[in-house]
């Protein structure tokens, strides 16, 4: 089956710093999403980005499907950005959404 | 706004009880999913459904069953709850094919 790997597993930043989170996947995918899991456990949709680049405020994402990776950029980080960031891919076979292990981000004031 | 609603945020059940976790979506999505999330193991797919009365096993279906009698509702059933089913359970829905998935708020189940 497809492998989805996220890096780094943990990241500690000072407020105001920028960061890049990476998601590598081992096979062709139909869909890629980035989520932020809030402290209460809910997964919040950040980007639906099977290819190309999108921006939403301080966050942006780029997926290069031919090279099988996606990047999530967080600029001018805030303490409210803390939490776990997941990428998930919709694999060609069977419609399953497969998750990476996540990057746990901690932004210090 | 897409809304996926899980019936409980927190649930405590006894070993051996039959447990129902309910999920309702209001976007007429064909696909619905149940995941569990455990520390160090990430999110793992239990079951999914792409149509009413249709179901497919995910990666960890043992000890669970599902029911989808109506398009908007997908139920996860623990036939006889055990302590190793203590976990965070997350429901999601999406349109068939390449649709964006949306998640409910999650249910933290504790089996004692």
GROMACS .gro file of C-alpha atoms in nm:
model
  221
    1UNK     CA    1   0.000   0.000   0.000
    2UNK     CA    2   0.089   0.365  -0.021
    3UNK     CA    3   0.326   0.516   0.235
    4UNK     CA    4   0.277   0.872   0.360
    5UNK     CA    5   0.566   1.023   0.555
    6UNK     CA    6   0.571   1.359   0.727
    7UNK     CA    7   0.870   1.551   0.851
    8UNK     CA    8   0.976   1.670   1.094
    9UNK     CA    9   0.781   1.474   1.356
   10UNK     CA   10   0.816   1.759   1.608
   11UNK     CA   11   0.891   2.127   1.573
   12UNK     CA   12   0.934   2.401   1.831
   13UNK     CA   13   0.927   2.764   1.716
   14UNK     CA   14   0.936   3.107   1.868
   15UNK     CA   15   0.637   3.323   1.789
   16UNK     CA   16   0.696   3.510   1.463
   17UNK     CA   17   0.917   3.244   1.304
   18UNK     CA   18   0.847   3.072   0.973
   19UNK     CA   19   0.834   2.697   0.914
   20UNK     CA   20   0.800   2.438   0.642
   21UNK     CA   21   0.634   2.100   0.693
   22UNK     CA   22   0.683   1.824   0.439
   23UNK     CA   23   0.470   1.531   0.325
   24UNK     CA   24   0.612   1.259   0.099
   25UNK     CA   25   0.399   0.989  -0.058
   26UNK     CA   26   0.507   0.674  -0.236
   27UNK     CA   27   0.251   0.643  -0.518
   28UNK     CA   28   0.019   0.844  -0.740
   29UNK     CA   29  -0.270   1.004  -0.556
   30UNK     CA   30  -0.599   1.163  -0.657
   31UNK     CA   31  -0.622   1.407  -0.370
   32UNK     CA   32  -0.406   1.553  -0.098
   33UNK     CA   33  -0.528   1.744   0.205
   34UNK     CA   34  -0.363   1.925   0.494
   35UNK     CA   35  -0.536   1.935   0.833
   36UNK     CA   36  -0.468   2.100   1.166
   37UNK     CA   37  -0.582   1.910   1.473
   38UNK     CA   38  -0.691   2.152   1.743
   39UNK     CA   39  -0.641   2.089   2.117
   40UNK     CA   40  -0.991   1.939   2.140
   41UNK     CA   41  -0.910   1.680   1.876
   42UNK     CA   42  -1.104   1.810   1.580
   43UNK     CA   43  -0.940   1.803   1.237
   44UNK     CA   44  -0.968   2.140   1.069
   45UNK     CA   45  -0.933   2.155   0.690
   46UNK     CA   46  -0.646   2.374   0.578
   47UNK     CA   47  -0.595   2.288   0.212
   48UNK     CA   48  -0.732   2.057  -0.052
   49UNK     CA   49  -0.439   2.054  -0.292
   50UNK     CA   50  -0.382   1.761  -0.529
   51UNK     CA   51  -0.140   1.980  -0.727
   52UNK     CA   52  -0.015   2.337  -0.752
   53UNK     CA   53   0.004   2.611  -0.490
   54UNK     CA   54  -0.261   2.770  -0.269
   55UNK     CA   55  -0.246   3.041  -0.006
   56UNK     CA   56  -0.474   3.125   0.282
   57UNK     CA   57  -0.351   3.411   0.498
   58UNK     CA   58  -0.024   3.317   0.668
   59UNK     CA   59  -0.048   2.960   0.542
   60UNK     CA   60   0.033   2.829   0.198
   61UNK     CA   61   0.078   2.486   0.046
   62UNK     CA   62   0.243   2.343  -0.262
   63UNK     CA   63   0.200   1.994  -0.404
   64UNK     CA   64   0.431   1.858  -0.674
   65UNK     CA   65   0.242   1.544  -0.770
   66UNK     CA   66   0.501   1.425  -1.023
   67UNK     CA   67   0.767   1.423  -0.751
   68UNK     CA   68   0.527   1.292  -0.486
   69UNK     CA   69   0.557   1.554  -0.216
   70UNK     CA   70   0.369   1.844  -0.063
   71UNK     CA   71   0.487   2.132   0.154
   72UNK     CA   72   0.295   2.339   0.406
   73UNK     CA   73   0.439   2.682   0.486
   74UNK     CA   74   0.352   2.871   0.801
   75UNK     CA   75   0.473   3.228   0.816
   76UNK     CA   76   0.487   3.459   1.119
   77UNK     CA   77   0.375   3.176   1.345
   78UNK     CA   78   0.143   3.242   1.638
   79UNK     CA   79   0.080   3.043   1.955
   80UNK     CA   80  -0.260   2.947   1.816
   81UNK     CA   81  -0.081   2.761   1.534
   82UNK     CA   82   0.029   2.499   1.786
   83UNK     CA   83  -0.107   2.150   1.742
   84UNK     CA   84  -0.062   1.858   1.509
   85UNK     CA   85  -0.056   1.899   1.132
   86UNK     CA   86  -0.156   1.604   0.917
   87UNK     CA   87  -0.138   1.542   0.548
   88UNK     CA   88  -0.370   1.281   0.399
   89UNK     CA   89  -0.384   1.135   0.051
   90UNK     CA   90  -0.667   0.975  -0.139
   91UNK     CA   91  -0.516   0.664  -0.281
   92UNK     CA   92  -0.618   0.543  -0.627
   93UNK     CA   93  -0.732   0.208  -0.495
   94UNK     CA   94  -1.055   0.193  -0.300
   95UNK     CA   95  -1.110   0.555  -0.209
   96UNK     CA   96  -0.931   0.536   0.125
   97UNK     CA   97  -0.790   0.854   0.276
   98UNK     CA   98  -0.448   0.761   0.416
   99UNK     CA   99  -0.284   0.979   0.680
  100UNK     CA  100   0.074   1.057   0.760
  101UNK     CA  101   0.190   1.038   1.121
  102UNK     CA  102   0.168   1.412   1.168
  103UNK     CA  103   0.400   1.696   1.268
  104UNK     CA  104   0.350   1.828   1.620
  105UNK     CA  105   0.413   2.203   1.622
  106UNK     CA  106   0.465   2.403   1.937
  107UNK     CA  107   0.487   2.781   1.908
  108UNK     CA  108   0.631   2.953   2.216
  109UNK     CA  109   0.546   3.315   2.305
  110UNK     CA  110  -2.079   2.526   0.570
  111UNK     CA  111  -2.022   2.154   0.567
  112UNK     CA  112  -2.125   1.995   0.890
  113UNK     CA  113  -2.030   1.653   1.020
  114UNK     CA  114  -2.171   1.587   1.365
  115UNK     CA  115  -2.079   1.307   1.600
  116UNK     CA  116  -2.331   1.223   1.867
  117UNK     CA  117  -2.100   1.249   2.170
  118UNK     CA  118  -1.774   1.428   2.254
  119UNK     CA  119  -1.697   1.202   2.549
  120UNK     CA  120  -1.828   0.855   2.629
  121UNK     CA  121  -1.751   0.611   2.909
  122UNK     CA  122  -1.869   0.252   2.869
  123UNK     CA  123  -1.815  -0.075   3.051
  124UNK     CA  124  -1.637  -0.378   2.913
  125UNK     CA  125  -1.879  -0.602   2.726
  126UNK     CA  126  -2.134  -0.331   2.651
  127UNK     CA  127  -2.263  -0.278   2.298
  128UNK     CA  128  -2.166   0.074   2.195
  129UNK     CA  129  -2.307   0.288   1.915
  130UNK     CA  130  -2.120   0.589   1.778
  131UNK     CA  131  -2.331   0.800   1.546
  132UNK     CA  132  -2.224   1.035   1.270
  133UNK     CA  133  -2.445   1.261   1.060
  134UNK     CA  134  -2.347   1.482   0.766
  135UNK     CA  135  -2.558   1.745   0.595
  136UNK     CA  136  -2.381   1.776   0.258
  137UNK     CA  137  -2.531   1.483   0.069
  138UNK     CA  138  -2.187   1.318   0.056
  139UNK     CA  139  -2.168   0.965  -0.080
  140UNK     CA  140  -1.855   0.864   0.117
  141UNK     CA  141  -1.843   0.831   0.493
  142UNK     CA  142  -1.552   0.707   0.703
  143UNK     CA  143  -1.471   0.598   1.057
  144UNK     CA  144  -1.116   0.635   1.192
  145UNK     CA  145  -0.960   0.579   1.530
  146UNK     CA  146  -0.664   0.779   1.656
  147UNK     CA  147  -0.415   0.650   1.910
  148UNK     CA  148  -0.089   0.805   2.033
  149UNK     CA  149   0.201   0.686   1.822
  150UNK     CA  150  -0.026   0.508   1.573
  151UNK     CA  151  -0.184   0.803   1.395
  152UNK     CA  152  -0.525   0.780   1.229
  153UNK     CA  153  -0.628   0.436   1.115
  154UNK     CA  154  -0.928   0.359   0.897
  155UNK     CA  155  -1.183   0.121   1.050
  156UNK     CA  156  -1.460   0.114   0.788
  157UNK     CA  157  -1.590   0.330   0.508
  158UNK     CA  158  -1.906   0.344   0.300
  159UNK     CA  159  -1.961   0.485  -0.048
  160UNK     CA  160  -2.339   0.440  -0.060
  161UNK     CA  161  -2.639   0.347   0.149
  162UNK     CA  162  -2.613  -0.010   0.278
  163UNK     CA  163  -2.262  -0.042   0.129
  164UNK     CA  164  -1.956  -0.084   0.345
  165UNK     CA  165  -1.588  -0.163   0.298
  166UNK     CA  166  -1.339  -0.275   0.559
  167UNK     CA  167  -1.052  -0.046   0.636
  168UNK     CA  168  -0.725  -0.141   0.795
  169UNK     CA  169  -0.851  -0.237   1.143
  170UNK     CA  170  -1.213  -0.363   1.122
  171UNK     CA  171  -1.181  -0.635   1.385
  172UNK     CA  172  -1.419  -0.584   1.677
  173UNK     CA  173  -1.629  -0.327   1.490
  174UNK     CA  174  -1.926  -0.321   1.257
  175UNK     CA  175  -2.104  -0.038   1.078
  176UNK     CA  176  -2.448   0.053   0.956
  177UNK     CA  177  -2.557   0.293   0.685
  178UNK     CA  178  -2.934   0.286   0.645
  179UNK     CA  179  -2.962   0.648   0.531
  180UNK     CA  180  -2.721   0.851   0.320
  181UNK     CA  181  -2.659   1.111   0.589
  182UNK     CA  182  -2.593   0.874   0.880
  183UNK     CA  183  -2.308   0.630   0.942
  184UNK     CA  184  -2.296   0.435   1.264
  185UNK     CA  185  -1.999   0.256   1.418
  186UNK     CA  186  -2.087  -0.034   1.645
  187UNK     CA  187  -1.867  -0.197   1.904
  188UNK     CA  188  -2.040  -0.531   1.953
  189UNK     CA  189  -1.873  -0.603   2.289
  190UNK     CA  190  -1.655  -0.316   2.402
  191UNK     CA  191  -1.308  -0.396   2.530
  192UNK     CA  192  -1.048  -0.180   2.703
  193UNK     CA  193  -0.825  -0.185   2.394
  194UNK     CA  194  -1.099   0.004   2.211
  195UNK     CA  195  -1.043   0.306   2.432
  196UNK     CA  196  -0.954   0.568   2.175
  197UNK     CA  197  -1.047   0.883   1.989
  198UNK     CA  198  -1.296   0.806   1.710
  199UNK     CA  199  -1.330   1.039   1.413
  200UNK     CA  200  -1.596   1.037   1.143
  201UNK     CA  201  -1.555   1.200   0.801
  202UNK     CA  202  -1.751   1.243   0.481
  203UNK     CA  203  -1.675   1.343   0.120
  204UNK     CA  204  -1.816   1.333  -0.228
  205UNK     CA  205  -1.742   1.023  -0.431
  206UNK     CA  206  -1.416   1.027  -0.625
  207UNK     CA  207  -1.174   1.309  -0.548
  208UNK     CA  208  -1.387   1.497  -0.300
  209UNK     CA  209  -1.250   1.694  -0.009
  210UNK     CA  210  -1.306   1.515   0.322
  211UNK     CA  211  -1.455   1.688   0.627
  212UNK     CA  212  -1.435   1.560   0.982
  213UNK     CA  213  -1.661   1.565   1.284
  214UNK     CA  214  -1.545   1.688   1.623
  215UNK     CA  215  -1.442   1.341   1.742
  216UNK     CA  216  -1.560   1.114   2.022
  217UNK     CA  217  -1.325   1.020   2.306
  218UNK     CA  218  -1.437   0.675   2.415
  219UNK     CA  219  -1.315   0.521   2.737
  220UNK     CA  220  -1.394   0.157   2.807
  221UNK     CA  221  -1.356   0.062   3.172
   0.00000   0.00000   0.00000
